[in-house]
PDB file of C-alpha atoms in Angstrom:
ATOM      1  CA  UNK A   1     109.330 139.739  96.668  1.00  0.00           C
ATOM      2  CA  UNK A   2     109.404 138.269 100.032  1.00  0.00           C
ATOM      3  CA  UNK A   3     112.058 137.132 102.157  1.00  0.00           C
ATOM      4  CA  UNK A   4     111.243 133.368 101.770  1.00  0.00           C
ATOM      5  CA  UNK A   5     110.810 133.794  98.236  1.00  0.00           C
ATOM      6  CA  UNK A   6     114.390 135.318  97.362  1.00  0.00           C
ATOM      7  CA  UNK A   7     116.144 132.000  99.418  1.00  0.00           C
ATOM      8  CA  UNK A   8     113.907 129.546  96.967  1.00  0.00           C
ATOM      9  CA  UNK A   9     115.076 131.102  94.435  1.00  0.00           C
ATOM     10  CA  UNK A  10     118.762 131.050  95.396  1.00  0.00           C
ATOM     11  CA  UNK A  11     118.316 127.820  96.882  1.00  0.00           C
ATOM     12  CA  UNK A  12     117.215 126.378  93.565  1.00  0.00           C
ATOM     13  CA  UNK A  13     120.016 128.066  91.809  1.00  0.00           C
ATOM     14  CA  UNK A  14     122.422 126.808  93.914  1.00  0.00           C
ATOM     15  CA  UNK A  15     120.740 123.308  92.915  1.00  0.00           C
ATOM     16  CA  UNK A  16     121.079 123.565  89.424  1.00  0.00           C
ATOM     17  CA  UNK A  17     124.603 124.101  90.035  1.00  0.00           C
ATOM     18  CA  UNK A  18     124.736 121.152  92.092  1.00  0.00           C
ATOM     19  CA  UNK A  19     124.171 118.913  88.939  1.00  0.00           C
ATOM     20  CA  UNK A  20     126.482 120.762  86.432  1.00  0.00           C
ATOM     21  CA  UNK A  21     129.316 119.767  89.157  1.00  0.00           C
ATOM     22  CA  UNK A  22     127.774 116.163  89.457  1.00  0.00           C
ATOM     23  CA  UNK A  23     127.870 115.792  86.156  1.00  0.00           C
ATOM     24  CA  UNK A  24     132.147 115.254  86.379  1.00  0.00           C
ATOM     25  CA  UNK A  25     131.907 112.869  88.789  1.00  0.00           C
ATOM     26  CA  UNK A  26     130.159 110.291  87.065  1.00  0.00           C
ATOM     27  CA  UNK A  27     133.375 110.316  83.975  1.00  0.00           C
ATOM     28  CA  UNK A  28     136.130 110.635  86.421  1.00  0.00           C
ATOM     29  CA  UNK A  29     135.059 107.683  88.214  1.00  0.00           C
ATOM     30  CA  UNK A  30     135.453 105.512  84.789  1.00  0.00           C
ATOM     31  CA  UNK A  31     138.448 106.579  84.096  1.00  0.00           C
ATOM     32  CA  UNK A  32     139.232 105.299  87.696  1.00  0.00           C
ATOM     33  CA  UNK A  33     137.494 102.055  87.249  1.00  0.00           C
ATOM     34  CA  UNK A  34     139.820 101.548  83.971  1.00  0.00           C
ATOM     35  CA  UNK A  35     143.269 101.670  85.421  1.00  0.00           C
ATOM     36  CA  UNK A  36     141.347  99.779  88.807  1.00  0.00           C
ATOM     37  CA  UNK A  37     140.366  97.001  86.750  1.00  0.00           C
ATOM     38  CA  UNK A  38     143.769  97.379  84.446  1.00  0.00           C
ATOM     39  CA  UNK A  39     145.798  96.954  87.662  1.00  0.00           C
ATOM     40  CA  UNK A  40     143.552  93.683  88.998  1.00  0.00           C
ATOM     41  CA  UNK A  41     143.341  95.294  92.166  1.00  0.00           C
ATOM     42  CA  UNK A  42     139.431  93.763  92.893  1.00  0.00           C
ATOM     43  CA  UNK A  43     139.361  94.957  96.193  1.00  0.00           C
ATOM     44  CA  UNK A  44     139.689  99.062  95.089  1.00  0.00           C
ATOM     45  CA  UNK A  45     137.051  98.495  92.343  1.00  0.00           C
ATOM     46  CA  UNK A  46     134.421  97.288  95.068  1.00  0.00           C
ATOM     47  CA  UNK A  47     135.503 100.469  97.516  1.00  0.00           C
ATOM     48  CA  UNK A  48     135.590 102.374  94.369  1.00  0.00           C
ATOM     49  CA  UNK A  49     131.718 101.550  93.686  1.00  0.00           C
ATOM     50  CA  UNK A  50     130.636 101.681  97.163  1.00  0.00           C
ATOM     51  CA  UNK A  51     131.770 105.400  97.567  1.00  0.00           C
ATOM     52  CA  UNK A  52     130.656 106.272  93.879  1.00  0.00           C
ATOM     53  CA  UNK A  53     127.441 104.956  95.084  1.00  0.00           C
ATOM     54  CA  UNK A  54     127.649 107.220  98.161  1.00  0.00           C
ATOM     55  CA  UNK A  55     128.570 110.146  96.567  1.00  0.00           C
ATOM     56  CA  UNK A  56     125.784 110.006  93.649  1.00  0.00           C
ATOM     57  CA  UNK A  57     122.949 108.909  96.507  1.00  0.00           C
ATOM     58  CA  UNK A  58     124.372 112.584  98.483  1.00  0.00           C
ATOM     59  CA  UNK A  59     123.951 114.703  95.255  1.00  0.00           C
ATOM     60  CA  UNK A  60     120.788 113.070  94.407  1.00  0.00           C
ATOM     61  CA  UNK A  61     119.303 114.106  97.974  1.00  0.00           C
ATOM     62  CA  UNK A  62     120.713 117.160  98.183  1.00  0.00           C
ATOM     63  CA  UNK A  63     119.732 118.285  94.465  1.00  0.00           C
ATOM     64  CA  UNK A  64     115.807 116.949  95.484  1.00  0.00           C
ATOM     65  CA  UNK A  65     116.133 119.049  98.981  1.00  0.00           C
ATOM     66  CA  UNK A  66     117.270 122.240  97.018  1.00  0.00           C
ATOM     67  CA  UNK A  67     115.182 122.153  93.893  1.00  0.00           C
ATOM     68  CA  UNK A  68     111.581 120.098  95.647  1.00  0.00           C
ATOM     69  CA  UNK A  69     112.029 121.036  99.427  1.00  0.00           C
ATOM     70  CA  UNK A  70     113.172 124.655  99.644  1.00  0.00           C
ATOM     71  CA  UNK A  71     110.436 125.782 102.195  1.00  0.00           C
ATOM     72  CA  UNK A  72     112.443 122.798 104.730  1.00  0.00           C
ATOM     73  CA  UNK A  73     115.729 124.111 104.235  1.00  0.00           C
ATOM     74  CA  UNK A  74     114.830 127.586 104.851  1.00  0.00           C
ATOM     75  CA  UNK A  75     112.351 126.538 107.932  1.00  0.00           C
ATOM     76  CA  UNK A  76     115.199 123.857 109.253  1.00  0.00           C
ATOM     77  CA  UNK A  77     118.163 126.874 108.479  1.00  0.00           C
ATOM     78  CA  UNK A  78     116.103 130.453 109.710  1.00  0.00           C
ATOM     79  CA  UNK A  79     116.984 131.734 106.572  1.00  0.00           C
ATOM     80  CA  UNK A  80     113.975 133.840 106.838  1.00  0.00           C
ATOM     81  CA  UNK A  81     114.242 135.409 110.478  1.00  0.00           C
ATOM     82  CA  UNK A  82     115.481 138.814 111.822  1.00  0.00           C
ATOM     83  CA  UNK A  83     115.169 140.768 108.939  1.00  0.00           C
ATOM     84  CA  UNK A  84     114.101 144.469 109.401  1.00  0.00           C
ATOM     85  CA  UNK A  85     111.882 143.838 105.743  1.00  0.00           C
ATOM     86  CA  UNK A  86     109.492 141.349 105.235  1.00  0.00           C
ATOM     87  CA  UNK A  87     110.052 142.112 101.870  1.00  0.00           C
ATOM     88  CA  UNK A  88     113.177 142.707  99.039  1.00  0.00           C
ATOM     89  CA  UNK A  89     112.361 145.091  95.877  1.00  0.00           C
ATOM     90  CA  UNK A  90     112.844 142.899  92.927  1.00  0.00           C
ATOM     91  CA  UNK A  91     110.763 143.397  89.639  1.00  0.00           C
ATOM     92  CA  UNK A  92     110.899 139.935  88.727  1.00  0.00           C
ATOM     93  CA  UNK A  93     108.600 136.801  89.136  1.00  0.00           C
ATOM     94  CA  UNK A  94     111.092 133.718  90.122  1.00  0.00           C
ATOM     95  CA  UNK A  95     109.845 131.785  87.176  1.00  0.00           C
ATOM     96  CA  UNK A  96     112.361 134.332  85.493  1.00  0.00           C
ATOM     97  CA  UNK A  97     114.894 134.857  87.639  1.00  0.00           C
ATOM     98  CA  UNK A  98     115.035 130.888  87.128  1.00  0.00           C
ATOM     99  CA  UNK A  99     115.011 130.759  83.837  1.00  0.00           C
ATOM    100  CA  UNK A 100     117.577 133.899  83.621  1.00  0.00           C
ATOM    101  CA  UNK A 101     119.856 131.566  85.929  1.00  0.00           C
ATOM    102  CA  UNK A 102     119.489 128.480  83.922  1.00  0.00           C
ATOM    103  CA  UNK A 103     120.369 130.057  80.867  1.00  0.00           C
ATOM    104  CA  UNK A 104     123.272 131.200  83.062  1.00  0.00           C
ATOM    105  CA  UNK A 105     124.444 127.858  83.858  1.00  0.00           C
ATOM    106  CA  UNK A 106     124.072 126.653  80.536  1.00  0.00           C
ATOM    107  CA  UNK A 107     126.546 129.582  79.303  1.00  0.00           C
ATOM    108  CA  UNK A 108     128.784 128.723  81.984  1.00  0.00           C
ATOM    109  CA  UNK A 109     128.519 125.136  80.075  1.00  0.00           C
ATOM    110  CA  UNK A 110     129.330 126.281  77.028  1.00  0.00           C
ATOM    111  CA  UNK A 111     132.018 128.464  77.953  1.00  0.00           C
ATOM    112  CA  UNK A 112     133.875 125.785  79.670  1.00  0.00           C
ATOM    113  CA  UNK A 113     133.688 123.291  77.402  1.00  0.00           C
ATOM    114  CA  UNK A 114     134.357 124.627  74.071  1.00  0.00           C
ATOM    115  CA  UNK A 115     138.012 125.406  74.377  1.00  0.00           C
ATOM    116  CA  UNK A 116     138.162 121.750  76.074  1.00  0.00           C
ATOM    117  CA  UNK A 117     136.736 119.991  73.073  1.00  0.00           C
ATOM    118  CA  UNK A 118     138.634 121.914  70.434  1.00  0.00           C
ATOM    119  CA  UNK A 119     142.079 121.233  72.568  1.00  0.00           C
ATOM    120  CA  UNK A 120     141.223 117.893  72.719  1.00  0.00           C
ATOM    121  CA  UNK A 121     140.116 117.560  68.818  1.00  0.00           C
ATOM    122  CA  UNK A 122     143.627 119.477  67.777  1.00  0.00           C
ATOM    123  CA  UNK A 123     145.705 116.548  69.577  1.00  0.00           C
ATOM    124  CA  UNK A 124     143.902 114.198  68.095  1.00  0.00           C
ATOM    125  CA  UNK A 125     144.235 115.185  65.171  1.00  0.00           C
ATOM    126  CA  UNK A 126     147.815 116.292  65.984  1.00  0.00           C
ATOM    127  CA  UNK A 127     148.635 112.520  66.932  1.00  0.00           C
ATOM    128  CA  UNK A 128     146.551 111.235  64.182  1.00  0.00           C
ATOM    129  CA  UNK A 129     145.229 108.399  65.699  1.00  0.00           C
ATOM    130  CA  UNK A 130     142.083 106.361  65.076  1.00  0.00           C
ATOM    131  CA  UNK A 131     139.634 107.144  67.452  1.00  0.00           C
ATOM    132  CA  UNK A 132     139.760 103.572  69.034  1.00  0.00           C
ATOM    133  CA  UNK A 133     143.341 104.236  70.114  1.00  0.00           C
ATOM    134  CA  UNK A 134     143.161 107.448  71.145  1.00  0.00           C
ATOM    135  CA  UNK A 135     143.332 107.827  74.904  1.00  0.00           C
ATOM    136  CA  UNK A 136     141.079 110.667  75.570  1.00  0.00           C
ATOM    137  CA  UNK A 137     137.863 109.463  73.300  1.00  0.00           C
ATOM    138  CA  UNK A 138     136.075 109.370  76.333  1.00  0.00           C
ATOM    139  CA  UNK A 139     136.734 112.768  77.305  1.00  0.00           C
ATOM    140  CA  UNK A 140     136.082 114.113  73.308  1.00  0.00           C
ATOM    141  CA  UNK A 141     132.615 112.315  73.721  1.00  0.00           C
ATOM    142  CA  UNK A 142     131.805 113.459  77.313  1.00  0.00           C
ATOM    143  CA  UNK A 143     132.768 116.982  76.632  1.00  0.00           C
ATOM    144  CA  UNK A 144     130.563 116.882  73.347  1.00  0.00           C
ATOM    145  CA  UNK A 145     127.708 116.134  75.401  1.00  0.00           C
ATOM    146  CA  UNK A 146     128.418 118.539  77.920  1.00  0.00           C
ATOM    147  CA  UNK A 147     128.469 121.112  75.355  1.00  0.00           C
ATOM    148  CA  UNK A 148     125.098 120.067  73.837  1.00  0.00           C
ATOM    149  CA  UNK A 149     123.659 119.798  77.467  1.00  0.00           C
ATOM    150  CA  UNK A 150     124.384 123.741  78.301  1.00  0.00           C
ATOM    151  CA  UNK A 151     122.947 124.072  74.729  1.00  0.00           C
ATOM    152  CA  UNK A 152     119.800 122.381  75.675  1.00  0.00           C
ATOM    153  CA  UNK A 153     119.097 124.628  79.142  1.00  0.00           C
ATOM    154  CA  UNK A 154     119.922 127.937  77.242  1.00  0.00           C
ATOM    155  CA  UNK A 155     117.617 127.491  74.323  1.00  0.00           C
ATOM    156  CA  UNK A 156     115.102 125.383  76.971  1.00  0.00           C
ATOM    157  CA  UNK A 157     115.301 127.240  80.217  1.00  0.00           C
ATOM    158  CA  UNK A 158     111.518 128.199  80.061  1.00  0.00           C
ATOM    159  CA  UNK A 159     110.276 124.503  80.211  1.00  0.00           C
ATOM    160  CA  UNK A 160     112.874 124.219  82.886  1.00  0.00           C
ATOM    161  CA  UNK A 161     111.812 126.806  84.517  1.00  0.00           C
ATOM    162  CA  UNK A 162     108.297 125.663  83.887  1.00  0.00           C
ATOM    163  CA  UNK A 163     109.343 122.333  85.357  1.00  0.00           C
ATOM    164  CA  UNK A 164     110.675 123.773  88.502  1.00  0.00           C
ATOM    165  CA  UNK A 165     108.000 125.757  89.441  1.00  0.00           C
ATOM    166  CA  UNK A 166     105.427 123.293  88.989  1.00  0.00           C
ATOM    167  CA  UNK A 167     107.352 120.875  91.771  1.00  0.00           C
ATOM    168  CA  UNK A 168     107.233 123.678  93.952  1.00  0.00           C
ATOM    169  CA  UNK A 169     105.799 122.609  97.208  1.00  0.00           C
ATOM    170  CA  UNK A 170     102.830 124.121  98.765  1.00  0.00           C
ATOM    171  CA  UNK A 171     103.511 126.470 100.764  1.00  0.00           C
TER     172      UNK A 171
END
């Protein structure tokens, strides 16, 4: 494996990663819409949208750059210069190493979540509300998701992988 081709890799990791942390954002800024809105404060719900708009226009060109443009970063970076090898001694293709890492991340997924949701389900249950009064629904539902979304990459992380690799750039 080259040089070049070990910083794609980890460059495309480090993307994937990128969108499991995006994916909190997008939930934390409802909740902060809801006691915006609940206050009447107008003006903090427009700032609020203007720098939620900001934030998910960053991740989304930073997520393309690292997943669709690694050969820029690592031209535009040097990432590749001044090493005594041209080449590193890995055994693997990075269409696994990929999919090893997505799996990874979808672990990480799980792992996090689970003890989340079943917290959460225990006070609810504790409380015995209805699930339209209950102040965390959101949260039950969003972490649900979550935990079906690390799911999906574990038991899919070859057509992810398969997806990656066939955006690759020429190179």
């Amino acid at each position: 494996m080259t040089i070049k081709t070990f910083w794609t890799i980890l460059i495309k990791i480090l993307g994937m990663l990128l969108v499991l942390g995006a994916l909190t954002i997008i939930p934390q800024w409802f909740s902060t819409m809801y006691y915006a809105y609940e206050s009447g404060d107008n003006e903090s719900l427009i700032i609020l949208n203007l720098i939620l708009l900001l934030i998910l226009i960053i991740y989304y060109i930073v997520f393309k750059i690292c997943l669709f443009k690694t050969s820029w970063v690592i031209d535009k970076l040097k990432l590749d210069r001044d090493f005594k090898n041209e080449h590193i001694e890995l055994n693997s293709k990075s269409f696994t190493i990929i999919s090893i890492s997505t799996i990874v991340i979808g672990g990480i997924m799980l792992v996090e979540n689970i003890p989340i949701l079943i917290k959460d389900i225990f006070i609810f249950f504790q409380q015995r509300n209805s699930l339209n009064d209950y102040p965390n629904t959101g949260w039950i539902i969003f972490t649900f998701f979550k935990i079906i979304i690390g799911y999906l990459l574990m038991t899919n992380n070859n057509k992810i992988a398969k997806f990656i690799e066939s955006k690759k750039e020429n190179d």
